PDB file of C-alpha atoms in Angstrom:
ATOM      1  CA  ALA A 218     -13.043  34.104  23.711  1.00  0.00           C
ATOM      2  CA  GLN A 219     -11.614  31.133  21.885  1.00  0.00           C
ATOM      3  CA  SER A 220     -10.637  31.522  18.257  1.00  0.00           C
ATOM      4  CA  VAL A 221      -8.690  29.762  15.550  1.00  0.00           C
ATOM      5  CA  ALA A 222      -7.021  31.387  12.572  1.00  0.00           C
ATOM      6  CA  GLN A 223      -5.983  29.683   9.375  1.00  0.00           C
ATOM      7  CA  PRO A 224      -4.298  32.518   7.498  1.00  0.00           C
ATOM      8  CA  GLU A 225      -4.160  30.832   4.103  1.00  0.00           C
ATOM      9  CA  ASP A 226      -7.305  30.124   2.120  1.00  0.00           C
ATOM     10  CA  GLN A 227      -5.317  27.889  -0.213  1.00  0.00           C
ATOM     11  CA  VAL A 228      -1.929  26.206  -0.239  1.00  0.00           C
ATOM     12  CA  ASN A 229      -0.432  24.942  -3.482  1.00  0.00           C
ATOM     13  CA  VAL A 230       2.375  22.403  -3.468  1.00  0.00           C
ATOM     14  CA  ALA A 231       3.945  20.050  -5.996  1.00  0.00           C
ATOM     15  CA  GLU A 232       3.706  16.322  -5.420  1.00  0.00           C
ATOM     16  CA  GLY A 233       6.718  15.057  -3.509  1.00  0.00           C
ATOM     17  CA  ASN A 234       7.439  18.405  -1.859  1.00  0.00           C
ATOM     18  CA  PRO A 235       6.902  19.059   1.849  1.00  0.00           C
ATOM     19  CA  LEU A 236       3.717  20.822   2.839  1.00  0.00           C
ATOM     20  CA  THR A 237       2.696  23.048   5.728  1.00  0.00           C
ATOM     21  CA  VAL A 238      -0.805  24.236   6.579  1.00  0.00           C
ATOM     22  CA  LYS A 239      -0.762  26.958   9.205  1.00  0.00           C
ATOM     23  CA  CYS A 240      -2.947  27.341  12.279  1.00  0.00           C
ATOM     24  CA  THR A 241      -2.787  29.749  15.201  1.00  0.00           C
ATOM     25  CA  TYR A 242      -5.152  29.830  18.134  1.00  0.00           C
ATOM     26  CA  SER A 243      -6.317  31.965  20.995  1.00  0.00           C
ATOM     27  CA  VAL A 244      -7.640  30.291  24.118  1.00  0.00           C
ATOM     28  CA  SER A 245      -7.174  30.817  27.826  1.00  0.00           C
ATOM     29  CA  GLY A 246      -5.028  28.164  29.417  1.00  0.00           C
ATOM     30  CA  ASN A 247      -3.620  25.122  27.686  1.00  0.00           C
ATOM     31  CA  PRO A 248      -5.703  24.016  24.731  1.00  0.00           C
ATOM     32  CA  TYR A 249      -6.711  20.795  23.083  1.00  0.00           C
ATOM     33  CA  LEU A 250      -5.894  21.125  19.375  1.00  0.00           C
ATOM     34  CA  PHE A 251      -7.161  19.120  16.431  1.00  0.00           C
ATOM     35  CA  TRP A 252      -6.784  18.784  12.689  1.00  0.00           C
ATOM     36  CA  TYR A 253      -9.576  17.453  10.508  1.00  0.00           C
ATOM     37  CA  VAL A 254      -9.662  16.842   6.744  1.00  0.00           C
ATOM     38  CA  GLN A 255     -12.657  17.079   4.436  1.00  0.00           C
ATOM     39  CA  TYR A 256     -12.673  15.451   1.016  1.00  0.00           C
ATOM     40  CA  PRO A 257     -15.187  16.705  -1.568  1.00  0.00           C
ATOM     41  CA  ASN A 258     -18.817  15.992  -0.664  1.00  0.00           C
ATOM     42  CA  ARG A 259     -17.789  14.160   2.499  1.00  0.00           C
ATOM     43  CA  GLY A 260     -17.905  14.807   6.230  1.00  0.00           C
ATOM     44  CA  LEU A 261     -14.861  15.733   8.266  1.00  0.00           C
ATOM     45  CA  GLN A 262     -12.354  13.054   9.202  1.00  0.00           C
ATOM     46  CA  PHE A 263     -10.091  13.227  12.234  1.00  0.00           C
ATOM     47  CA  LEU A 264      -6.359  13.489  11.441  1.00  0.00           C
ATOM     48  CA  LEU A 265      -4.607  14.124  14.732  1.00  0.00           C
ATOM     49  CA  LYS A 266      -4.831  15.893  18.067  1.00  0.00           C
ATOM     50  CA  TYR A 267      -2.634  17.435  20.706  1.00  0.00           C
ATOM     51  CA  ILE A 268      -3.694  16.865  24.292  1.00  0.00           C
ATOM     52  CA  THR A 269      -0.478  16.909  26.293  1.00  0.00           C
ATOM     53  CA  GLY A 270       3.067  15.607  26.183  1.00  0.00           C
ATOM     54  CA  ASP A 271       5.323  15.619  23.121  1.00  0.00           C
ATOM     55  CA  ASN A 272       4.874  18.754  21.061  1.00  0.00           C
ATOM     56  CA  LEU A 273       5.183  16.795  17.815  1.00  0.00           C
ATOM     57  CA  VAL A 274       2.045  14.805  17.155  1.00  0.00           C
ATOM     58  CA  LYS A 275       1.819  12.150  14.464  1.00  0.00           C
ATOM     59  CA  GLY A 276      -1.485  11.342  12.828  1.00  0.00           C
ATOM     60  CA  SER A 277      -3.137   9.574   9.938  1.00  0.00           C
ATOM     61  CA  TYR A 278      -1.843   9.397   6.331  1.00  0.00           C
ATOM     62  CA  GLY A 279       1.675  10.521   7.281  1.00  0.00           C
ATOM     63  CA  PHE A 280       0.626  13.903   8.646  1.00  0.00           C
ATOM     64  CA  GLU A 281       2.110  15.459  11.748  1.00  0.00           C
ATOM     65  CA  ALA A 282       1.658  18.708  13.620  1.00  0.00           C
ATOM     66  CA  GLU A 283       3.819  20.661  16.001  1.00  0.00           C
ATOM     67  CA  PHE A 284       2.399  22.420  19.026  1.00  0.00           C
ATOM     68  CA  ASN A 285       4.252  25.658  19.764  1.00  0.00           C
ATOM     69  CA  LYS A 286       2.992  27.248  22.941  1.00  0.00           C
ATOM     70  CA  SER A 287       5.021  30.453  22.698  1.00  0.00           C
ATOM     71  CA  GLN A 288       3.759  31.136  19.178  1.00  0.00           C
ATOM     72  CA  THR A 289       0.280  29.706  19.896  1.00  0.00           C
ATOM     73  CA  SER A 290       0.534  27.680  16.719  1.00  0.00           C
ATOM     74  CA  PHE A 291      -0.304  24.154  15.630  1.00  0.00           C
ATOM     75  CA  HIS A 292       0.878  23.858  12.025  1.00  0.00           C
ATOM     76  CA  LEU A 293       0.101  20.721  10.027  1.00  0.00           C
ATOM     77  CA  LYS A 294       2.977  19.206   8.086  1.00  0.00           C
ATOM     78  CA  LYS A 295       3.833  16.325   5.796  1.00  0.00           C
ATOM     79  CA  PRO A 296       7.323  15.571   4.443  1.00  0.00           C
ATOM     80  CA  SER A 297       6.177  14.526   0.958  1.00  0.00           C
ATOM     81  CA  ALA A 298       2.810  15.573  -0.481  1.00  0.00           C
ATOM     82  CA  LEU A 299       0.590  13.289  -2.541  1.00  0.00           C
ATOM     83  CA  VAL A 300      -2.030  14.322  -5.081  1.00  0.00           C
ATOM     84  CA  SER A 301      -4.523  12.381  -2.961  1.00  0.00           C
ATOM     85  CA  ASP A 302      -3.816  14.788  -0.058  1.00  0.00           C
ATOM     86  CA  SER A 303      -5.728  17.490  -1.942  1.00  0.00           C
ATOM     87  CA  ALA A 304      -8.626  18.407   0.333  1.00  0.00           C
ATOM     88  CA  LEU A 305      -9.941  21.011   2.757  1.00  0.00           C
ATOM     89  CA  TYR A 306      -8.151  21.052   6.117  1.00  0.00           C
ATOM     90  CA  PHE A 307      -9.601  22.423   9.340  1.00  0.00           C
ATOM     91  CA  CYS A 308      -7.833  23.284  12.556  1.00  0.00           C
ATOM     92  CA  ALA A 309      -9.934  23.249  15.741  1.00  0.00           C
ATOM     93  CA  VAL A 310      -9.433  24.134  19.392  1.00  0.00           C
ATOM     94  CA  ARG A 311     -11.151  23.339  22.649  1.00  0.00           C
ATOM     95  CA  ALA A 312     -10.415  24.817  26.046  1.00  0.00           C
ATOM     96  CA  ARG A 313      -9.567  22.397  28.833  1.00  0.00           C
ATOM     97  CA  GLY A 314     -12.539  21.755  31.033  1.00  0.00           C
ATOM     98  CA  GLY A 315     -15.022  22.455  28.283  1.00  0.00           C
ATOM     99  CA  ALA A 316     -17.352  19.888  26.787  1.00  0.00           C
ATOM    100  CA  THR A 317     -15.530  17.672  24.310  1.00  0.00           C
ATOM    101  CA  ASN A 318     -17.993  18.577  21.604  1.00  0.00           C
ATOM    102  CA  LYS A 319     -17.565  22.340  21.892  1.00  0.00           C
ATOM    103  CA  LEU A 320     -14.903  22.735  19.254  1.00  0.00           C
ATOM    104  CA  ILE A 321     -14.100  26.054  17.610  1.00  0.00           C
ATOM    105  CA  PHE A 322     -13.041  25.564  13.992  1.00  0.00           C
ATOM    106  CA  GLY A 323     -10.911  27.672  11.722  1.00  0.00           C
ATOM    107  CA  THR A 324     -12.200  28.725   8.330  1.00  0.00           C
ATOM    108  CA  GLY A 325     -10.334  25.971   6.530  1.00  0.00           C
ATOM    109  CA  THR A 326      -7.401  25.801   4.110  1.00  0.00           C
ATOM    110  CA  LEU A 327      -7.720  24.206   0.716  1.00  0.00           C
ATOM    111  CA  LEU A 328      -4.652  22.131  -0.075  1.00  0.00           C
ATOM    112  CA  ALA A 329      -4.002  21.601  -3.773  1.00  0.00           C
ATOM    113  CA  VAL A 330      -1.220  19.172  -4.693  1.00  0.00           C
ATOM    114  CA  GLN A 331      -0.167  19.320  -8.319  1.00  0.00           C
ATOM    115  CA  PRO A 332       1.228  16.203 -10.038  1.00  0.00           C
TER     116      PRO A 332
ATOM    117  CA  ASN B 252     -20.916   0.006  12.764  1.00  0.00           C
ATOM    118  CA  ALA B 253     -22.537   2.567  10.475  1.00  0.00           C
ATOM    119  CA  GLY B 254     -20.991   5.407  12.511  1.00  0.00           C
ATOM    120  CA  VAL B 255     -22.879   8.692  12.182  1.00  0.00           C
ATOM    121  CA  THR B 256     -25.688   8.750   9.641  1.00  0.00           C
ATOM    122  CA  GLN B 257     -27.635  11.754   8.403  1.00  0.00           C
ATOM    123  CA  THR B 258     -30.801  12.028   6.356  1.00  0.00           C
ATOM    124  CA  PRO B 259     -31.655  13.449   3.941  1.00  0.00           C
ATOM    125  CA  LYS B 260     -28.516  14.105   1.898  1.00  0.00           C
ATOM    126  CA  PHE B 261     -30.120  16.947  -0.027  1.00  0.00           C
ATOM    127  CA  GLN B 262     -33.198  19.081   0.655  1.00  0.00           C
ATOM    128  CA  VAL B 263     -34.786  22.109  -0.967  1.00  0.00           C
ATOM    129  CA  LEU B 264     -37.275  24.128   1.072  1.00  0.00           C
ATOM    130  CA  LYS B 265     -39.349  27.215   0.483  1.00  0.00           C
ATOM    131  CA  THR B 266     -39.118  30.104   2.922  1.00  0.00           C
ATOM    132  CA  GLY B 267     -41.343  29.444   5.917  1.00  0.00           C
ATOM    133  CA  GLN B 268     -41.453  25.673   5.568  1.00  0.00           C
ATOM    134  CA  SER B 269     -40.400  23.446   8.417  1.00  0.00           C
ATOM    135  CA  MET B 270     -38.350  20.294   8.400  1.00  0.00           C
ATOM    136  CA  THR B 271     -36.267  18.003  10.561  1.00  0.00           C
ATOM    137  CA  LEU B 272     -32.747  16.882   9.775  1.00  0.00           C
ATOM    138  CA  GLN B 273     -32.119  13.447  11.184  1.00  0.00           C
ATOM    139  CA  CYS B 274     -28.902  12.279  12.828  1.00  0.00           C
ATOM    140  CA  ALA B 275     -28.173   8.899  14.374  1.00  0.00           C
ATOM    141  CA  GLN B 276     -25.069   7.201  15.747  1.00  0.00           C
ATOM    142  CA  ASP B 277     -24.470   3.600  16.746  1.00  0.00           C
ATOM    143  CA  MET B 278     -21.262   4.069  18.732  1.00  0.00           C
ATOM    144  CA  ASN B 279     -22.995   4.695  22.075  1.00  0.00           C
ATOM    145  CA  HIS B 280     -21.457   8.166  22.215  1.00  0.00           C
ATOM    146  CA  GLU B 281     -22.760  10.470  24.901  1.00  0.00           C
ATOM    147  CA  TYR B 282     -21.973  13.707  23.110  1.00  0.00           C
ATOM    148  CA  MET B 283     -23.611  14.855  19.884  1.00  0.00           C
ATOM    149  CA  SER B 284     -23.450  18.146  17.997  1.00  0.00           C
ATOM    150  CA  TRP B 285     -24.845  19.968  15.002  1.00  0.00           C
ATOM    151  CA  TYR B 286     -22.690  22.254  12.871  1.00  0.00           C
ATOM    152  CA  ARG B 287     -23.338  24.303   9.787  1.00  0.00           C
ATOM    153  CA  GLN B 288     -20.656  24.856   7.170  1.00  0.00           C
ATOM    154  CA  ASP B 289     -20.662  28.005   5.073  1.00  0.00           C
ATOM    155  CA  PRO B 290     -18.028  29.158   2.561  1.00  0.00           C
ATOM    156  CA  GLY B 291     -15.265  31.145   4.210  1.00  0.00           C
ATOM    157  CA  MET B 292     -16.667  30.594   7.688  1.00  0.00           C
ATOM    158  CA  GLY B 293     -15.615  27.073   8.556  1.00  0.00           C
ATOM    159  CA  LEU B 294     -17.886  25.061  10.816  1.00  0.00           C
ATOM    160  CA  ARG B 295     -20.037  26.770  13.418  1.00  0.00           C
ATOM    161  CA  LEU B 296     -21.668  24.979  16.298  1.00  0.00           C
ATOM    162  CA  ILE B 297     -25.474  25.227  16.337  1.00  0.00           C
ATOM    163  CA  HIS B 298     -26.547  23.047  19.279  1.00  0.00           C
ATOM    164  CA  TYR B 299     -24.972  20.266  21.247  1.00  0.00           C
ATOM    165  CA  SER B 300     -25.946  17.591  23.715  1.00  0.00           C
ATOM    166  CA  VAL B 301     -23.937  15.899  26.458  1.00  0.00           C
ATOM    167  CA  GLY B 302     -26.452  13.118  26.995  1.00  0.00           C
ATOM    168  CA  ALA B 303     -30.056  12.051  26.595  1.00  0.00           C
ATOM    169  CA  GLY B 304     -32.354  14.787  27.816  1.00  0.00           C
ATOM    170  CA  ILE B 305     -29.598  17.434  27.915  1.00  0.00           C
ATOM    171  CA  THR B 306     -29.060  20.013  25.184  1.00  0.00           C
ATOM    172  CA  ASP B 307     -27.443  23.421  24.991  1.00  0.00           C
ATOM    173  CA  GLN B 308     -26.862  26.218  22.521  1.00  0.00           C
ATOM    174  CA  GLY B 309     -23.736  26.697  20.457  1.00  0.00           C
ATOM    175  CA  GLU B 310     -22.536  29.732  18.523  1.00  0.00           C
ATOM    176  CA  VAL B 311     -25.469  30.084  16.096  1.00  0.00           C
ATOM    177  CA  PRO B 312     -28.612  28.549  17.650  1.00  0.00           C
ATOM    178  CA  ASN B 313     -31.259  30.985  16.393  1.00  0.00           C
ATOM    179  CA  GLY B 314     -33.852  29.410  14.108  1.00  0.00           C
ATOM    180  CA  TYR B 315     -33.030  25.851  15.177  1.00  0.00           C
ATOM    181  CA  ASN B 316     -34.389  23.506  17.815  1.00  0.00           C
ATOM    182  CA  VAL B 317     -33.022  20.195  19.047  1.00  0.00           C
ATOM    183  CA  SER B 318     -34.032  17.419  21.384  1.00  0.00           C
ATOM    184  CA  ARG B 319     -32.250  14.304  22.648  1.00  0.00           C
ATOM    185  CA  SER B 320     -34.706  11.668  23.766  1.00  0.00           C
ATOM    186  CA  THR B 321     -32.314   8.773  23.156  1.00  0.00           C
ATOM    187  CA  THR B 322     -28.543   8.342  23.127  1.00  0.00           C
ATOM    188  CA  GLU B 323     -28.609   7.383  19.453  1.00  0.00           C
ATOM    189  CA  ASP B 324     -30.656  10.189  17.895  1.00  0.00           C
ATOM    190  CA  PHE B 325     -30.225  13.954  17.760  1.00  0.00           C
ATOM    191  CA  PRO B 326     -32.631  15.601  15.293  1.00  0.00           C
ATOM    192  CA  LEU B 327     -32.316  19.236  14.232  1.00  0.00           C
ATOM    193  CA  ARG B 328     -35.541  21.108  13.525  1.00  0.00           C
ATOM    194  CA  LEU B 329     -36.045  24.195  11.422  1.00  0.00           C
ATOM    195  CA  LEU B 330     -39.416  25.613  12.392  1.00  0.00           C
ATOM    196  CA  SER B 331     -39.638  28.304   9.698  1.00  0.00           C
ATOM    197  CA  ALA B 332     -36.870  28.076   7.138  1.00  0.00           C
ATOM    198  CA  ALA B 333     -35.140  31.219   5.908  1.00  0.00           C
ATOM    199  CA  PRO B 334     -32.709  31.701   2.986  1.00  0.00           C
ATOM    200  CA  SER B 335     -29.961  32.462   5.536  1.00  0.00           C
ATOM    201  CA  GLN B 336     -30.225  28.826   6.633  1.00  0.00           C
ATOM    202  CA  THR B 337     -29.012  27.613   3.251  1.00  0.00           C
ATOM    203  CA  SER B 338     -25.940  25.647   4.232  1.00  0.00           C
ATOM    204  CA  VAL B 339     -24.400  22.229   4.653  1.00  0.00           C
ATOM    205  CA  TYR B 340     -25.256  20.696   8.000  1.00  0.00           C
ATOM    206  CA  PHE B 341     -23.052  18.195   9.790  1.00  0.00           C
ATOM    207  CA  CYS B 342     -23.846  16.078  12.791  1.00  0.00           C
ATOM    208  CA  ALA B 343     -21.020  14.753  14.974  1.00  0.00           C
ATOM    209  CA  SER B 344     -20.691  12.485  17.975  1.00  0.00           C
ATOM    210  CA  SER B 345     -17.966  11.815  20.508  1.00  0.00           C
ATOM    211  CA  SER B 346     -17.181  10.250  23.836  1.00  0.00           C
ATOM    212  CA  PRO B 347     -16.126  12.433  26.720  1.00  0.00           C
ATOM    213  CA  GLY B 348     -12.443  12.443  27.525  1.00  0.00           C
ATOM    214  CA  LEU B 349     -11.234  10.571  30.547  1.00  0.00           C
ATOM    215  CA  ALA B 350     -10.026  12.397  33.637  1.00  0.00           C
ATOM    216  CA  GLY B 351      -6.910  14.413  32.885  1.00  0.00           C
ATOM    217  CA  GLY B 352      -7.921  15.090  29.300  1.00  0.00           C
ATOM    218  CA  ARG B 353      -6.855  11.800  27.772  1.00  0.00           C
ATOM    219  CA  GLY B 354      -9.206   9.351  26.162  1.00  0.00           C
ATOM    220  CA  GLN B 355     -11.137   9.248  22.966  1.00  0.00           C
ATOM    221  CA  ASP B 356     -12.073  12.912  22.754  1.00  0.00           C
ATOM    222  CA  THR B 357     -12.458  12.748  18.997  1.00  0.00           C
ATOM    223  CA  GLN B 358     -15.530  13.793  17.069  1.00  0.00           C
ATOM    224  CA  TYR B 359     -16.922  11.572  14.319  1.00  0.00           C
ATOM    225  CA  PHE B 360     -18.826  13.381  11.595  1.00  0.00           C
ATOM    226  CA  GLY B 361     -21.722  12.318   9.428  1.00  0.00           C
ATOM    227  CA  PRO B 362     -21.703  12.820   5.633  1.00  0.00           C
ATOM    228  CA  GLY B 363     -23.749  16.017   5.803  1.00  0.00           C
ATOM    229  CA  THR B 364     -27.080  17.379   4.579  1.00  0.00           C
ATOM    230  CA  ARG B 365     -27.040  20.040   1.881  1.00  0.00           C
ATOM    231  CA  LEU B 366     -30.006  22.355   2.486  1.00  0.00           C
ATOM    232  CA  THR B 367     -31.216  25.063   0.119  1.00  0.00           C
ATOM    233  CA  VAL B 368     -33.931  27.490   1.190  1.00  0.00           C
ATOM    234  CA  LEU B 369     -35.545  29.431  -1.648  1.00  0.00           C
TER     235      LEU B 369
END
């Protein structure tokens, strides 16, 4: 069965420091991996995805994520955090060959960036 | 484009009442989905559709019905609301990926409906 784990409920980081939000997955075969962000009282917004190719994926708002097949991880990173990055971040996975709308989401990580 | 729209934004029901959550998209997406979001549990797929006239169950379908008579609309019906259905509901739409896994393959979410069942 497919699953996604986000081991940290909350990540705290000072503005200007690098940030990492962790995600590990379990899926048979090579996965499609996604990161979404949710601002308060809003729907989810797409940040980036890994389909194939370069393991380092660049997305919106300066975020990037690195696909590591051996560690089954897809951690979200940003070199310099902004207060406006404070939000709830979701990692999601889909098995290849499955319907594109059958995503399995992690439980979410709240990112808090202090000024 | 309005994207994905959901109505109502907020709703309070009594146990046993029925209601329909509306979802519409104007991007001509074939795929549409309903999720519920609960604290500490992330988003869980309720039902999904890969085209007009085609629907299927997700992870947590019990207590919910869907239909897809048009490409644009994908309503979610609660026939007899229960307190366990108190949640925030999100509708999403997407286009299928092209052959080989490339293509759009990105889900667009509506703003959500916050439902409370007393």
